Amino acid sequence: MPKRPAQDTYSAVDAFVEATLFAAPDEALAATVAATAAARMPEIQVSAPQARLLEILCRAVNARRILEFGTLGGYSTIAMARTLPPDGLLTTLEFDPDHAEVAWENIEAAGLADMVDLRVGAALETLPLLASEGAGNFDFVFIDADKLNTPAYFAWALDHTRPGGLIFADNVIRDGAIVDPEADEAAAAQRTFHEYLAEEPRVTATTIQTVGSKGYDGFTLAAVLAG
Ligand code: SAH
Ligand code: DHB
Ligand code: MG
């Protein structure tokens, strides 16, 4: 019987993918990882292969308006903002002012300050302000902040994303916690999120389980349907 692969293999495969597909040095992303670690922030940014998936999805929808929940050190922010055309804008929402400060330094160093609008505060408090400013018509939304609020962030995102746009929610599986009745509230919120999606006629959505350097997890990807 072949041995069932485990974390060491998942990490080795991600290392292989990075060494082959991402062999060219990416100074902005490498500097962002280093600055995030140096600031002793949680090192929970998307992996390099996951960042590339976000980049590909942004390109696929010709994203000109991107919304991100959860900036951390700006790693996923930079990966996505780099796909924008000159008149594009990525709005990113971050609760922790210390994270936001580190992120802004990384975004500036990456030469993306003109393309990124970083808003500090709890996302649920920032969203009404964005709405009052007329924000919307997003092409791509990346939901990656506090997991308890994923359903609420998705609901807002759906009302502000154009038909044909995509909404991506990270960390919905968490080692299978989504199907563990004893799991915490964040996992329960992912169940609620799926029950809500099942009743939402404005999207078609799927959830994909993943393994990699960040362990066993997964994401939900939803396409906003026309009219
Ligand atoms: N998207 C980042 C990782 C984000 S980690 C990347 O892949 O590079 C999650 C971030 O969400 C943390 O920085 C955390 O401070 C932030 N966060 C937590 N609660 C939040 C809230 N209520 N509103 C906005 N951001 C929040
Ligand atoms: C956590 C958050 C994330 O966005 C992630 O990708 C992994 C872990 C966390 O809060 O532990
Ligand atoms: Mg995440």
Coordinates of C-alpha atoms and ligand atoms in Angstrom, one line a residue:
M1 CA 0.0 0.0 0.0
P2 CA 1.4 3.5 -0.8
K3 CA 1.9 5.6 2.2
R4 CA -0.8 8.2 2.7
P5 CA 0.9 11.6 2.1
A6 CA 1.1 13.9 5.2
Q7 CA 2.2 17.5 6.0
D8 CA 5.9 16.9 5.1
T9 CA 4.9 15.8 1.6
Y10 CA 2.4 18.7 1.2
S11 CA 5.2 21.2 2.1
A12 CA 7.7 19.4 -0.1
V13 CA 5.3 19.6 -3.1
D14 CA 4.7 23.3 -2.5
A15 CA 8.5 23.8 -2.3
F16 CA 8.8 22.0 -5.6
V17 CA 6.2 24.1 -7.2
E18 CA 7.9 27.3 -5.9
A19 CA 11.3 26.0 -7.1
T20 CA 10.0 25.3 -10.6
L21 CA 7.1 27.6 -11.4
F22 CA 8.2 30.5 -9.2
A23 CA 12.0 30.2 -9.6
A24 CA 12.5 33.8 -10.7
P25 CA 13.1 36.0 -7.6
D26 CA 10.0 38.0 -6.5
E27 CA 11.6 40.8 -4.5
A28 CA 8.4 42.5 -3.4
L29 CA 6.7 39.3 -2.1
A30 CA 10.0 38.0 -0.5
A31 CA 10.5 41.4 1.3
T32 CA 6.8 41.3 2.5
V33 CA 7.3 37.8 4.0
A34 CA 10.5 38.9 5.7
A35 CA 8.9 42.1 7.1
T36 CA 5.8 40.2 8.3
A37 CA 8.1 37.8 10.2
A38 CA 10.3 40.6 11.5
A39 CA 7.3 42.4 12.9
R40 CA 6.3 39.2 14.7
M41 CA 2.9 39.2 13.0
P42 CA 1.2 35.9 12.4
E43 CA 2.6 34.2 9.3
I44 CA -0.7 33.2 7.9
Q45 CA -0.5 34.9 4.5
V46 CA -1.5 32.8 1.5
S47 CA 1.3 30.6 0.1
A48 CA 3.1 31.5 -3.1
P49 CA 1.0 29.0 -5.1
Q50 CA -2.2 30.3 -3.6
A51 CA -1.2 33.9 -4.3
R52 CA -0.6 32.9 -8.0
L53 CA -4.2 31.5 -8.1
L54 CA -5.5 34.8 -6.8
E55 CA -3.5 36.6 -9.5
I56 CA -4.8 34.3 -12.2
L57 CA -8.4 34.8 -11.1
C58 CA -7.9 38.6 -11.1
R59 CA -6.5 38.4 -14.6
A60 CA -9.3 36.1 -15.8
V61 CA -12.0 38.7 -14.9
N62 CA -9.9 41.6 -16.1
A63 CA -10.1 43.0 -12.6
R64 CA -10.1 46.8 -12.3
R65 CA -11.8 47.0 -8.9
I66 CA -10.7 44.5 -6.2
L67 CA -11.8 44.3 -2.6
E68 CA -9.9 42.5 0.1
F69 CA -10.9 41.6 3.6
G70 CA -7.8 41.1 5.8
T71 CA -4.5 42.8 4.7
L72 CA -2.0 41.4 7.3
G73 CA 1.4 42.4 5.8
G74 CA 0.1 43.0 2.3
Y75 CA 1.2 39.8 0.7
S76 CA -2.0 38.9 -1.1
T77 CA -2.7 42.6 -1.6
I78 CA 0.5 43.0 -3.6
A79 CA 0.0 39.8 -5.6
M80 CA -3.5 41.0 -6.7
A81 CA -2.8 44.7 -7.1
R82 CA 0.0 44.0 -9.5
T83 CA -2.5 42.6 -12.0
L84 CA -4.5 45.9 -12.1
P85 CA -4.5 48.2 -15.1
P86 CA -3.2 51.8 -14.5
D87 CA -6.7 53.0 -13.6
G88 CA -7.4 50.1 -11.3
L89 CA -7.9 50.1 -7.5
L90 CA -7.6 47.5 -4.8
T91 CA -9.4 48.4 -1.5
T92 CA -8.1 46.4 1.4
L93 CA -9.6 46.3 4.9
E94 CA -7.5 45.7 8.0
F95 CA -8.5 45.8 11.7
D96 CA -5.1 45.9 13.3
P97 CA -3.3 49.3 12.9
D98 CA 0.1 47.6 13.5
H99 CA -0.5 45.2 10.6
A100 CA -1.7 48.0 8.5
E101 CA 1.5 50.0 9.1
V102 CA 3.7 47.1 8.1
A103 CA 1.5 46.4 5.1
W104 CA 1.6 50.0 3.9
E105 CA 5.4 50.0 4.0
N106 CA 5.4 46.8 1.9
I107 CA 2.8 48.2 -0.6
E108 CA 4.8 51.4 -1.0
A109 CA 8.1 49.5 -1.4
A110 CA 6.3 47.4 -4.1
G111 CA 5.5 50.6 -6.0
L112 CA 1.7 50.0 -5.6
A113 CA 0.7 52.9 -3.3
D114 CA -1.3 54.6 -6.0
M115 CA -3.3 51.4 -6.7
V116 CA -4.2 50.5 -3.1
D117 CA -6.6 52.0 -0.7
L118 CA -5.9 50.6 2.8
R119 CA -8.7 51.2 5.3
V120 CA -7.9 50.6 9.0
G121 CA -10.8 49.4 11.2
A122 CA -13.2 46.5 11.7
A123 CA -14.4 45.6 8.2
L124 CA -18.1 45.7 9.3
E125 CA -17.6 49.3 10.4
T126 CA -15.7 50.3 7.3
L127 CA -18.2 48.8 4.8
P128 CA -21.0 51.4 5.4
L129 CA -18.4 54.2 4.8
L130 CA -17.3 52.5 1.5
A131 CA -20.9 52.2 0.5
S132 CA -21.6 55.9 1.2
E133 CA -18.6 56.8 -1.0
G134 CA -20.2 54.9 -3.8
A135 CA -17.8 51.9 -3.8
G136 CA -18.9 48.9 -5.7
N137 CA -18.9 47.2 -9.1
F138 CA -16.1 45.0 -7.8
D139 CA -14.6 42.5 -10.2
F140 CA -12.9 40.3 -7.6
V141 CA -13.3 40.0 -3.8
F142 CA -10.9 38.1 -1.5
I143 CA -12.4 37.4 1.9
D144 CA -9.6 36.5 4.3
A145 CA -10.2 38.4 7.6
D146 CA -11.8 37.1 10.8
K147 CA -13.5 33.8 9.9
L148 CA -16.6 34.4 12.1
N149 CA -17.7 37.2 9.7
T150 CA -17.2 35.4 6.4
P151 CA -21.0 35.1 5.8
A152 CA -21.5 38.8 6.5
Y153 CA -18.6 39.9 4.3
F154 CA -19.8 37.6 1.5
A155 CA -23.3 39.1 1.7
W156 CA -21.9 42.7 1.4
A157 CA -19.5 41.6 -1.3
L158 CA -22.3 40.1 -3.3
D159 CA -24.3 43.3 -3.3
H160 CA -21.3 45.2 -4.6
T161 CA -19.8 42.8 -7.2
R162 CA -20.6 43.0 -10.9
P163 CA -22.2 40.1 -12.7
G164 CA -19.4 37.9 -13.9
G165 CA -17.3 38.9 -11.0
L166 CA -15.8 36.4 -8.5
I167 CA -15.8 36.2 -4.8
F168 CA -13.2 34.0 -3.1
A169 CA -13.4 33.0 0.6
D170 CA -10.3 31.6 2.2
N171 CA -10.0 29.1 5.1
V172 CA -13.4 27.5 5.0
I173 CA -12.3 23.9 5.7
R174 CA -9.7 24.3 8.5
D175 CA -8.6 20.7 8.9
G176 CA -12.1 19.5 8.3
A177 CA -13.5 21.5 11.2
I178 CA -16.4 22.6 8.9
V179 CA -17.9 19.1 9.4
D180 CA -17.0 18.7 13.1
P181 CA -20.1 19.4 15.2
E182 CA -17.8 20.1 18.2
A183 CA -15.7 22.7 16.4
D184 CA -15.5 26.3 17.3
E185 CA -17.7 29.2 16.2
A186 CA -15.4 30.1 13.3
A187 CA -16.0 26.6 11.9
A188 CA -19.7 26.8 12.5
A189 CA -19.7 30.1 10.6
Q190 CA -18.4 28.2 7.6
R191 CA -21.3 25.8 7.8
T192 CA -23.7 28.7 8.0
F193 CA -21.9 30.3 5.0
H194 CA -22.6 27.2 2.9
E195 CA -26.2 26.9 4.0
Y196 CA -26.6 30.6 3.0
L197 CA -24.9 30.0 -0.4
A198 CA -27.3 27.1 -1.1
E199 CA -30.2 29.5 -0.9
E200 CA -28.6 32.4 -2.8
P201 CA -29.8 32.4 -6.4
R202 CA -27.4 35.2 -7.5
V203 CA -24.3 33.0 -7.4
T204 CA -23.0 29.7 -8.4
A205 CA -20.4 28.5 -5.9
T206 CA -18.1 25.6 -5.1
T207 CA -15.8 24.7 -2.3
I208 CA -12.4 23.1 -3.0
Q209 CA -10.3 21.3 -0.3
T210 CA -6.6 22.0 -0.4
V211 CA -3.3 20.8 1.1
G212 CA 0.0 22.6 1.0
S213 CA 2.6 24.3 3.1
K214 CA -0.3 25.8 5.2
G215 CA -1.8 22.4 5.9
Y216 CA -5.3 21.0 5.1
D217 CA -7.8 23.8 4.3
G218 CA -9.8 25.0 1.4
F219 CA -11.7 27.8 -0.2
T220 CA -15.0 28.7 -1.6
L221 CA -15.2 30.4 -5.0
A222 CA -18.4 32.0 -6.2
A223 CA -19.3 33.5 -9.6
V224 CA -21.9 36.3 -9.6
L225 CA -24.6 35.5 -12.1
A226 CA -26.1 38.0 -14.5
G227 CA -29.5 39.5 -13.6
Ligands
SAH1 N1 -4.9 38.3 3.2 C1 -3.6 38.2 3.9 C2 -3.8 37.4 5.2 C3 -4.8 38.0 6.1 S1 -4.7 37.3 7.8 C4 -2.6 37.5 3.0 O1 -2.9 36.4 2.5 O2 -1.5 38.0 2.8 C5 -6.2 38.0 8.5 C6 -6.1 39.5 8.8 O3 -7.4 39.9 9.0 C7 -5.2 39.9 10.0 O4 -4.3 40.9 9.6 C8 -6.2 40.4 11.0 O5 -5.7 41.5 11.8 C9 -7.3 40.9 10.0 N2 -8.7 41.1 10.7 C10 -9.1 40.4 11.8 N3 -10.4 40.8 12.1 C11 -10.7 41.8 11.2 C12 -11.8 42.6 11.0 N4 -12.9 42.5 11.8 N5 -11.8 43.5 10.0 C13 -10.7 43.6 9.2 N6 -9.6 42.8 9.3 C14 -9.6 41.9 10.3
DHB2 C1 -5.6 31.9 10.0 C2 -6.1 32.9 9.1 C3 -5.9 32.8 7.7 O1 -6.4 33.7 6.9 C4 -5.2 31.7 7.2 O2 -5.1 31.6 5.9 C5 -4.7 30.7 8.1 C6 -4.9 30.9 9.5 C7 -5.8 32.1 11.4 O3 -6.5 33.0 11.8 O4 -5.3 31.2 12.2
MG3 MG -6.3 33.0 4.9

